[in-house]
Amino acid sequence: MARRTSTRHTYRGESTSSGEAAPAGPARRARPRAGWGVPVLMATLALGAGTLFAGCQPFDGTPVGGGGAPAPTSSPTAGPTAPVTQTPTAGPGSPSPSAPPAPPVTATPSAGPSAPASPTTAPTAGPTTSASPGAPASQGPLPSWPRATADVDVSSTISVTGTFDGGLKRYSGVSDGGQEEGQDPIFEVADGGTVQNVIIGSPAADGIHCKGTCTLRNVWWEDVGEDAATFKGTSAAQTMTIDGGGARGASDKVFQHNGPGTMVIQNFQVQDFGKLYRSCGNCSKQYARHVVVRNVTVTAPGKTLVGVNTNYGDSAQLSGVTIVGDSSRKISICDRYTGNSSGSEPTKTGSGADGTYCRYTPSDIAYR
């Protein structure tokens, strides 16, 4: 029987098994062997596609574990915590740590409860003007009464323009020491003037008269005569300021307000008095008057701190007042009156804070 020689066809350009060149012409595809060609081809295509897909993935610089478990991806935590970065996965044979290392925190803080933000401004728990309820808004302890450096006998009123500095001399005279109305003052201060560092002794006459805006600084009345000082301004824009000093022994008023404008009494001390301030209740010409009392120490006995006329639109503002020796609280803080211009005795209509004519709160008055 004749022996058959098998000839295997290859792709163009390859030699045959017999060593002869393949005939020219279109190359014929070799038929894949039955049973294994298709699976191999599919596996090859899948491998190539996977390689191509992997090569197209963006590289984030994260090293891949060597042969061990695949590197875990980050999963969101249950709560709002700070973002973390991935850490390399341990290679094969590396011991598993008992606790994973803390993830590095980025510069952006978490807004969740794990990292509460501190407030930039701490809220205050109460009023800023006083440390505790009832404490006055004080500028510190007031000075003690000074000693006179010399005595000056005054036979007639001293007129002041500009600034008069008494050098803490004691001035007295002009009157017989009574407290009747209509006495002459020891000092009469022109609009814009200042009297400072003065002690007014006894007899004190009618103290000091201010004809307009004026300042009485560090003035001390040892024994008040008719009044310690009277504001006789001519304009609602004028202000009489009593800053520092003190007064005692006033059977009636310490400061009398006859003209329009505002009187300011601050850093002052008073003891043994009738009224610290009174808006004139029966002057022939009436005005709306205002008073500000702050950082004042009051020592009993005394009757009233301020008196205002509601029917003329007066007002009193008090703060930082300390009352000493009045455990029964007999000293009235603010009295309200109905004033008149006929010279009759004004009618008292009420006492205490009302938010309109008498303005203060319990924390503005302290007792000790």
CSV table of C-alpha atoms in Angstrom, one decimal:
chain,number,residue,atom,x,y,z
A,1,MET,CA,0.0,0.0,0.0
A,2,ALA,CA,1.5,3.3,-1.0
A,3,ARG,CA,2.7,5.5,2.0
A,4,ARG,CA,1.0,8.9,2.3
A,5,THR,CA,3.1,11.9,2.9
A,6,SER,CA,1.3,14.6,5.0
A,7,THR,CA,1.9,18.2,4.2
A,8,ARG,CA,1.3,20.9,6.9
A,9,HIS,CA,0.4,24.3,5.6
A,10,THR,CA,1.8,27.3,7.5
A,11,TYR,CA,1.4,31.1,7.3
A,12,ARG,CA,3.0,32.9,4.4
A,13,GLY,CA,6.7,33.1,4.5
A,14,GLU,CA,7.3,29.9,6.6
A,15,SER,CA,8.7,26.7,5.2
A,16,THR,CA,6.8,23.4,5.0
A,17,SER,CA,7.8,20.3,6.8
A,18,SER,CA,9.2,18.8,3.6
A,19,GLY,CA,11.6,21.7,3.3
A,20,GLU,CA,10.1,23.1,0.1
A,21,ALA,CA,8.9,26.6,-0.2
A,22,ALA,CA,5.2,27.2,0.0
A,23,PRO,CA,3.7,28.1,-3.3
A,24,ALA,CA,3.0,31.7,-4.0
A,25,GLY,CA,-0.5,33.0,-3.6
A,26,PRO,CA,-2.8,33.8,-0.8
A,27,ALA,CA,-2.0,32.1,2.4
A,28,ARG,CA,-4.5,29.7,3.8
A,29,ARG,CA,-5.3,29.7,7.5
A,30,ALA,CA,-4.4,26.6,9.4
A,31,ARG,CA,-7.5,25.0,10.7
A,32,PRO,CA,-7.3,24.9,14.5
A,33,ARG,CA,-7.4,21.5,16.1
A,34,ALA,CA,-10.7,20.4,17.3
A,35,GLY,CA,-11.3,20.5,21.1
A,36,TRP,CA,-8.7,22.9,22.3
A,37,GLY,CA,-8.3,25.8,19.9
A,38,VAL,CA,-11.3,27.8,20.8
A,39,PRO,CA,-10.7,27.8,24.6
A,40,VAL,CA,-7.1,28.8,24.1
A,41,LEU,CA,-8.1,31.6,21.9
A,42,MET,CA,-10.7,32.9,24.3
A,43,ALA,CA,-8.3,32.7,27.2
A,44,THR,CA,-5.7,34.6,25.2
A,45,LEU,CA,-8.2,37.3,24.3
A,46,ALA,CA,-9.4,37.6,27.9
A,47,LEU,CA,-5.8,37.9,29.2
A,48,GLY,CA,-5.0,40.5,26.6
A,49,ALA,CA,-8.1,42.5,27.4
A,50,GLY,CA,-7.4,42.4,31.2
A,51,THR,CA,-3.9,43.5,30.6
A,52,LEU,CA,-5.1,46.4,28.4
A,53,PHE,CA,-7.7,47.4,31.0
A,54,ALA,CA,-5.2,47.3,33.8
A,55,GLY,CA,-2.8,49.4,31.8
A,56,CYS,CA,-5.5,52.0,31.3
A,57,GLN,CA,-6.2,52.5,35.0
A,58,PRO,CA,-4.9,55.7,36.5
A,59,PHE,CA,-1.8,55.2,38.7
A,60,ASP,CA,-2.2,56.8,42.2
A,61,GLY,CA,1.2,55.8,43.6
A,62,THR,CA,-0.2,53.1,45.9
A,63,PRO,CA,2.0,50.1,45.9
A,64,VAL,CA,0.3,46.7,45.4
A,65,GLY,CA,0.8,43.9,47.8
A,66,GLY,CA,3.1,41.2,46.7
A,67,GLY,CA,1.2,38.0,46.3
A,68,GLY,CA,-0.9,38.3,49.4
A,69,ALA,CA,-4.4,39.5,49.9
A,70,PRO,CA,-5.4,42.3,47.5
A,71,ALA,CA,-4.9,45.8,48.9
A,72,PRO,CA,-8.1,46.9,50.6
A,73,THR,CA,-9.9,50.0,49.4
A,74,SER,CA,-11.0,52.7,51.8
A,75,SER,CA,-14.5,52.4,53.0
A,76,PRO,CA,-16.4,55.3,54.6
A,77,THR,CA,-16.8,55.2,58.4
A,78,ALA,CA,-20.1,55.5,60.1
A,79,GLY,CA,-19.5,58.9,61.5
A,80,PRO,CA,-18.1,62.2,60.1
A,81,THR,CA,-14.4,61.6,60.7
A,82,ALA,CA,-11.3,63.1,59.1
A,83,PRO,CA,-10.4,61.8,55.6
A,84,VAL,CA,-7.6,59.3,55.5
A,85,THR,CA,-5.1,58.1,52.9
A,86,GLN,CA,-4.5,54.4,52.0
A,87,THR,CA,-1.5,52.6,53.4
A,88,PRO,CA,0.4,49.8,51.6
A,89,THR,CA,-0.8,46.3,52.2
A,90,ALA,CA,1.7,44.0,53.9
A,91,GLY,CA,3.3,41.4,51.6
A,92,PRO,CA,3.1,37.7,52.1
A,93,GLY,CA,4.5,36.4,55.3
A,94,SER,CA,4.2,39.7,57.1
A,95,PRO,CA,2.7,39.4,60.6
A,96,SER,CA,-0.7,41.0,61.0
A,97,PRO,CA,-0.6,43.9,63.5
A,98,SER,CA,-2.8,43.7,66.6
A,99,ALA,CA,-4.2,47.2,65.9
A,100,PRO,CA,-4.0,49.1,62.6
A,101,PRO,CA,-1.9,52.3,62.7
A,102,ALA,CA,-3.9,55.6,63.0
A,103,PRO,CA,-4.6,57.0,59.6
A,104,PRO,CA,-2.9,60.2,58.7
A,105,VAL,CA,-5.2,63.2,59.0
A,106,THR,CA,-5.3,65.8,56.2
A,107,ALA,CA,-5.1,69.5,56.9
A,108,THR,CA,-8.9,69.9,56.8
A,109,PRO,CA,-10.4,69.3,60.3
A,110,SER,CA,-13.5,67.2,60.7
A,111,ALA,CA,-16.7,69.1,61.5
A,112,GLY,CA,-18.1,66.1,63.3
A,113,PRO,CA,-18.3,65.4,67.0
A,114,SER,CA,-14.9,63.7,67.0
A,115,ALA,CA,-13.2,67.0,66.6
A,116,PRO,CA,-15.3,69.8,68.0
A,117,ALA,CA,-14.3,73.3,67.2
A,118,SER,CA,-13.6,75.8,70.0
A,119,PRO,CA,-15.5,79.0,69.8
A,120,THR,CA,-13.5,82.1,68.9
A,121,THR,CA,-15.3,84.2,71.4
A,122,ALA,CA,-16.5,82.8,74.7
A,123,PRO,CA,-20.0,83.8,75.5
A,124,THR,CA,-20.4,85.8,78.7
A,125,ALA,CA,-22.6,84.5,81.4
A,126,GLY,CA,-24.0,87.8,82.6
A,127,PRO,CA,-23.7,91.5,82.4
A,128,THR,CA,-20.3,92.9,81.5
A,129,THR,CA,-20.6,96.0,83.6
A,130,SER,CA,-20.5,94.2,87.0
A,131,ALA,CA,-18.8,91.1,88.3
A,132,SER,CA,-21.8,89.9,90.2
A,133,PRO,CA,-25.4,91.1,90.8
A,134,GLY,CA,-25.5,94.1,93.0
A,135,ALA,CA,-21.9,95.0,92.5
A,136,PRO,CA,-21.4,98.6,91.3
A,137,ALA,CA,-19.5,99.5,88.2
A,138,SER,CA,-16.7,101.1,90.2
A,139,GLN,CA,-13.4,102.6,89.2
A,140,GLY,CA,-11.8,101.5,92.5
A,141,PRO,CA,-11.9,102.7,96.1
A,142,LEU,CA,-12.5,106.4,96.6
A,143,PRO,CA,-9.9,108.4,98.4
A,144,SER,CA,-10.0,109.5,102.0
A,145,TRP,CA,-10.8,113.0,103.0
A,146,PRO,CA,-7.8,115.3,102.5
A,147,ARG,CA,-6.2,117.6,105.0
A,148,ALA,CA,-6.1,121.3,104.1
A,149,THR,CA,-2.7,122.8,103.2
A,150,ALA,CA,-3.8,126.3,104.4
A,151,ASP,CA,-6.9,128.4,105.3
A,152,VAL,CA,-8.2,131.2,103.2
A,153,ASP,CA,-10.9,133.6,104.6
A,154,VAL,CA,-13.2,134.7,101.8
A,155,SER,CA,-14.9,138.0,102.3
A,156,SER,CA,-16.6,138.2,98.8
A,157,THR,CA,-17.4,135.8,96.0
A,158,ILE,CA,-14.4,134.6,93.9
A,159,SER,CA,-15.1,134.8,90.2
A,160,VAL,CA,-13.5,132.1,88.1
A,161,THR,CA,-12.9,132.0,84.4
A,162,GLY,CA,-10.7,129.3,83.0
A,163,THR,CA,-9.2,127.0,85.6
A,164,PHE,CA,-8.8,127.7,89.3
A,165,ASP,CA,-6.5,125.3,91.3
A,166,GLY,CA,-6.8,125.8,95.0
A,167,GLY,CA,-3.9,123.6,96.0
A,168,LEU,CA,-6.2,121.9,98.6
A,169,LYS,CA,-6.4,125.1,100.6
A,170,ARG,CA,-9.6,125.5,102.8
A,171,TYR,CA,-11.9,128.4,101.7
A,172,SER,CA,-14.6,129.7,103.9
A,173,GLY,CA,-16.5,132.9,104.7
A,174,VAL,CA,-19.0,135.2,103.0
A,175,SER,CA,-21.9,134.2,105.3
A,176,ASP,CA,-22.6,133.3,108.9
A,177,GLY,CA,-22.8,129.6,108.3
A,178,GLY,CA,-26.6,129.3,108.1
A,179,GLN,CA,-28.5,127.3,105.5
A,180,GLU,CA,-31.1,129.8,104.5
A,181,GLU,CA,-31.9,130.5,100.9
A,182,GLY,CA,-30.4,133.4,98.9
A,183,GLN,CA,-26.8,133.4,100.2
A,184,ASP,CA,-23.9,134.3,98.0
A,185,PRO,CA,-21.5,131.6,96.8
A,186,ILE,CA,-17.8,131.4,97.6
A,187,PHE,CA,-17.0,130.7,94.0
A,188,GLU,CA,-18.9,131.7,90.8
A,189,VAL,CA,-17.7,129.9,87.7
A,190,ALA,CA,-18.2,131.2,84.2
A,191,ASP,CA,-19.2,129.0,81.3
A,192,GLY,CA,-16.4,126.7,80.5
A,193,GLY,CA,-14.6,127.2,83.8
A,194,THR,CA,-13.1,124.7,86.2
A,195,VAL,CA,-12.5,124.7,90.0
A,196,GLN,CA,-10.2,122.0,91.3
A,197,ASN,CA,-8.3,120.9,94.4
A,198,VAL,CA,-10.4,123.0,96.8
A,199,ILE,CA,-11.7,122.4,100.3
A,200,ILE,CA,-14.7,124.4,101.3
A,201,GLY,CA,-14.9,124.8,105.1
A,202,SER,CA,-17.4,126.4,107.4
A,203,PRO,CA,-19.1,128.8,106.9
A,204,ALA,CA,-19.6,127.6,103.4
A,205,ALA,CA,-22.3,130.1,102.3
A,206,ASP,CA,-23.9,128.8,99.0
A,207,GLY,CA,-20.8,126.9,97.9
A,208,ILE,CA,-20.2,127.2,94.2
A,209,HIS,CA,-22.4,128.5,91.4
A,210,CYS,CA,-21.9,127.4,87.8
A,211,LYS,CA,-23.2,129.8,85.2
A,212,GLY,CA,-22.9,127.3,82.3
A,213,THR,CA,-20.8,124.3,81.4
A,214,CYS,CA,-18.3,123.8,84.3
A,215,THR,CA,-16.2,121.1,86.0
A,216,LEU,CA,-15.7,120.8,89.8
A,217,ARG,CA,-12.8,118.4,90.2
A,218,ASN,CA,-11.6,117.1,93.6
A,219,VAL,CA,-13.7,119.6,95.5
A,220,TRP,CA,-14.5,118.8,99.2
A,221,TRP,CA,-17.3,120.3,101.3
A,222,GLU,CA,-16.6,119.7,105.0
A,223,ASP,CA,-19.8,121.2,106.2
A,224,VAL,CA,-22.4,122.1,103.5
A,225,GLY,CA,-24.1,125.5,103.9
A,226,GLU,CA,-27.2,126.3,101.9
A,227,ASP,CA,-26.1,124.0,99.0
A,228,ALA,CA,-22.8,122.6,98.1
A,229,ALA,CA,-23.1,123.7,94.4
A,230,THR,CA,-25.9,125.0,92.1
A,231,PHE,CA,-26.1,124.6,88.3
A,232,LYS,CA,-27.5,127.8,86.8
A,233,GLY,CA,-26.9,127.1,83.1
A,234,THR,CA,-28.8,128.7,80.3
A,235,SER,CA,-28.8,126.0,77.6
A,236,ALA,CA,-29.9,122.4,77.4
A,237,ALA,CA,-26.5,121.6,75.8
A,238,GLN,CA,-24.6,122.6,78.9
A,239,THR,CA,-23.2,120.2,81.4
A,240,MET,CA,-22.0,120.6,85.0
A,241,THR,CA,-19.6,117.8,86.0
A,242,ILE,CA,-18.7,117.0,89.6
A,243,ASP,CA,-15.7,114.6,89.4
A,244,GLY,CA,-14.2,113.3,92.6
A,245,GLY,CA,-14.4,114.9,96.0
A,246,GLY,CA,-17.1,114.6,98.6
A,247,ALA,CA,-19.6,116.4,100.8
A,248,ARG,CA,-21.0,116.0,104.3
A,249,GLY,CA,-23.2,117.7,106.8
A,250,ALA,CA,-25.9,118.9,104.3
A,251,SER,CA,-29.2,119.2,106.2
A,252,ASP,CA,-31.0,119.7,102.9
A,253,LYS,CA,-29.6,119.5,99.4
A,254,VAL,CA,-26.0,118.9,98.2
A,255,PHE,CA,-26.4,119.7,94.5
A,256,GLN,CA,-29.2,122.0,93.3
A,257,HIS,CA,-30.2,122.1,89.6
A,258,ASN,CA,-32.0,125.3,88.6
A,259,GLY,CA,-31.2,125.9,84.9
A,260,PRO,CA,-31.5,123.5,81.9
A,261,GLY,CA,-28.9,120.9,80.9
A,262,THR,CA,-27.3,117.9,82.5
A,263,MET,CA,-25.5,117.4,85.8
A,264,VAL,CA,-23.0,114.5,86.1
A,265,ILE,CA,-21.9,113.4,89.6
A,266,GLN,CA,-19.2,110.7,89.5
A,267,ASN,CA,-16.4,109.3,91.7
A,268,PHE,CA,-18.0,111.1,94.6
A,269,GLN,CA,-18.7,110.4,98.3
A,270,VAL,CA,-21.4,111.9,100.4
A,271,GLN,CA,-22.5,111.3,104.1
A,272,ASP,CA,-25.0,112.8,106.5
A,273,PHE,CA,-27.2,114.6,104.0
A,274,GLY,CA,-30.8,115.3,103.0
A,275,LYS,CA,-30.7,115.0,99.2
A,276,LEU,CA,-27.7,114.4,97.0
A,277,TYR,CA,-29.4,116.0,93.9
A,278,ARG,CA,-32.6,117.9,93.4
A,279,SER,CA,-34.1,119.3,90.2
A,280,CYS,CA,-35.7,122.5,91.3
A,281,GLY,CA,-39.3,121.8,92.1
A,282,ASN,CA,-40.7,125.3,92.3
A,283,CYS,CA,-38.4,127.7,90.3
A,284,SER,CA,-40.1,130.5,88.5
A,285,LYS,CA,-38.8,129.2,85.2
A,286,GLN,CA,-38.8,125.4,84.7
A,287,TYR,CA,-36.9,123.1,82.2
A,288,ALA,CA,-36.3,119.5,81.4
A,289,ARG,CA,-33.3,118.6,83.5
A,290,HIS,CA,-31.2,115.4,83.6
A,291,VAL,CA,-28.7,113.9,86.0
A,292,VAL,CA,-26.2,111.1,85.8
A,293,VAL,CA,-24.9,109.5,89.0
A,294,ARG,CA,-22.2,106.9,88.8
A,295,ASN,CA,-19.5,105.4,91.1
A,296,VAL,CA,-20.8,107.2,94.2
A,297,THR,CA,-20.4,106.0,97.8
A,298,VAL,CA,-23.2,107.1,100.1
A,299,THR,CA,-22.9,106.8,103.9
A,300,ALA,CA,-25.9,107.0,106.1
A,301,PRO,CA,-27.7,108.9,107.5
A,302,GLY,CA,-29.3,110.3,104.4
A,303,LYS,CA,-32.8,110.8,102.9
A,304,THR,CA,-32.8,110.7,99.1
A,305,LEU,CA,-30.2,110.3,96.4
A,306,VAL,CA,-32.1,112.1,93.6
A,307,GLY,CA,-35.4,114.0,93.1
A,308,VAL,CA,-36.8,114.7,89.6
A,309,ASN,CA,-39.9,116.4,88.2
A,310,THR,CA,-41.8,114.1,85.9
A,311,ASN,CA,-44.1,116.8,84.5
A,312,TYR,CA,-41.1,118.6,83.0
A,313,GLY,CA,-39.5,115.6,81.5
A,314,ASP,CA,-36.6,115.2,83.9
A,315,SER,CA,-34.6,112.0,84.1
A,316,ALA,CA,-32.1,110.4,86.4
A,317,GLN,CA,-29.6,107.6,85.4
A,318,LEU,CA,-27.8,105.8,88.3
A,319,SER,CA,-25.1,103.1,88.3
A,320,GLY,CA,-22.3,102.0,90.5
A,321,VAL,CA,-23.9,103.3,93.7
A,322,THR,CA,-22.7,101.9,97.0
A,323,ILE,CA,-24.7,102.7,100.2
A,324,VAL,CA,-23.0,102.1,103.5
A,325,GLY,CA,-24.6,101.7,106.9
A,326,ASP,CA,-28.2,101.6,105.7
A,327,SER,CA,-29.2,98.0,106.5
A,328,SER,CA,-32.9,98.9,106.7
A,329,ARG,CA,-32.6,100.6,103.4
A,330,LYS,CA,-34.3,103.8,104.5
A,331,ILE,CA,-32.4,106.0,102.0
A,332,SER,CA,-34.6,106.5,98.9
A,333,ILE,CA,-32.8,106.0,95.6
A,334,CYS,CA,-35.0,108.2,93.3
A,335,ASP,CA,-38.1,110.3,94.2
A,336,ARG,CA,-40.5,111.6,91.6
A,337,TYR,CA,-42.4,114.9,91.9
A,338,THR,CA,-44.9,117.1,90.1
A,339,GLY,CA,-43.1,120.4,90.0
A,340,ASN,CA,-44.5,123.9,89.6
A,341,SER,CA,-43.3,127.5,88.8
A,342,SER,CA,-45.4,129.2,91.5
A,343,GLY,CA,-43.0,128.7,94.4
A,344,SER,CA,-45.3,126.2,96.1
A,345,GLU,CA,-44.0,123.0,97.6
A,346,PRO,CA,-43.9,120.3,94.9
A,347,THR,CA,-46.0,117.2,95.2
A,348,LYS,CA,-44.2,113.8,95.6
A,349,THR,CA,-45.8,111.2,93.3
A,350,GLY,CA,-43.6,108.1,93.7
A,351,SER,CA,-40.3,106.5,94.3
A,352,GLY,CA,-38.1,103.8,92.8
A,353,ALA,CA,-37.1,102.8,89.3
A,354,ASP,CA,-39.6,103.2,86.5
A,355,GLY,CA,-37.5,103.0,83.4
A,356,THR,CA,-38.4,106.6,82.3
A,357,TYR,CA,-37.7,109.2,85.0
A,358,CYS,CA,-35.8,107.0,87.4
A,359,ARG,CA,-33.5,104.7,85.5
A,360,TYR,CA,-31.5,102.0,87.3
A,361,THR,CA,-31.6,98.3,88.1
A,362,PRO,CA,-31.1,96.4,91.3
A,363,SER,CA,-27.5,95.6,90.2
A,364,ASP,CA,-26.7,99.3,90.0
A,365,ILE,CA,-27.2,99.7,93.8
A,366,ALA,CA,-25.1,97.8,96.4
A,367,TYR,CA,-25.4,97.8,100.1
A,368,ARG,CA,-22.7,97.2,102.7
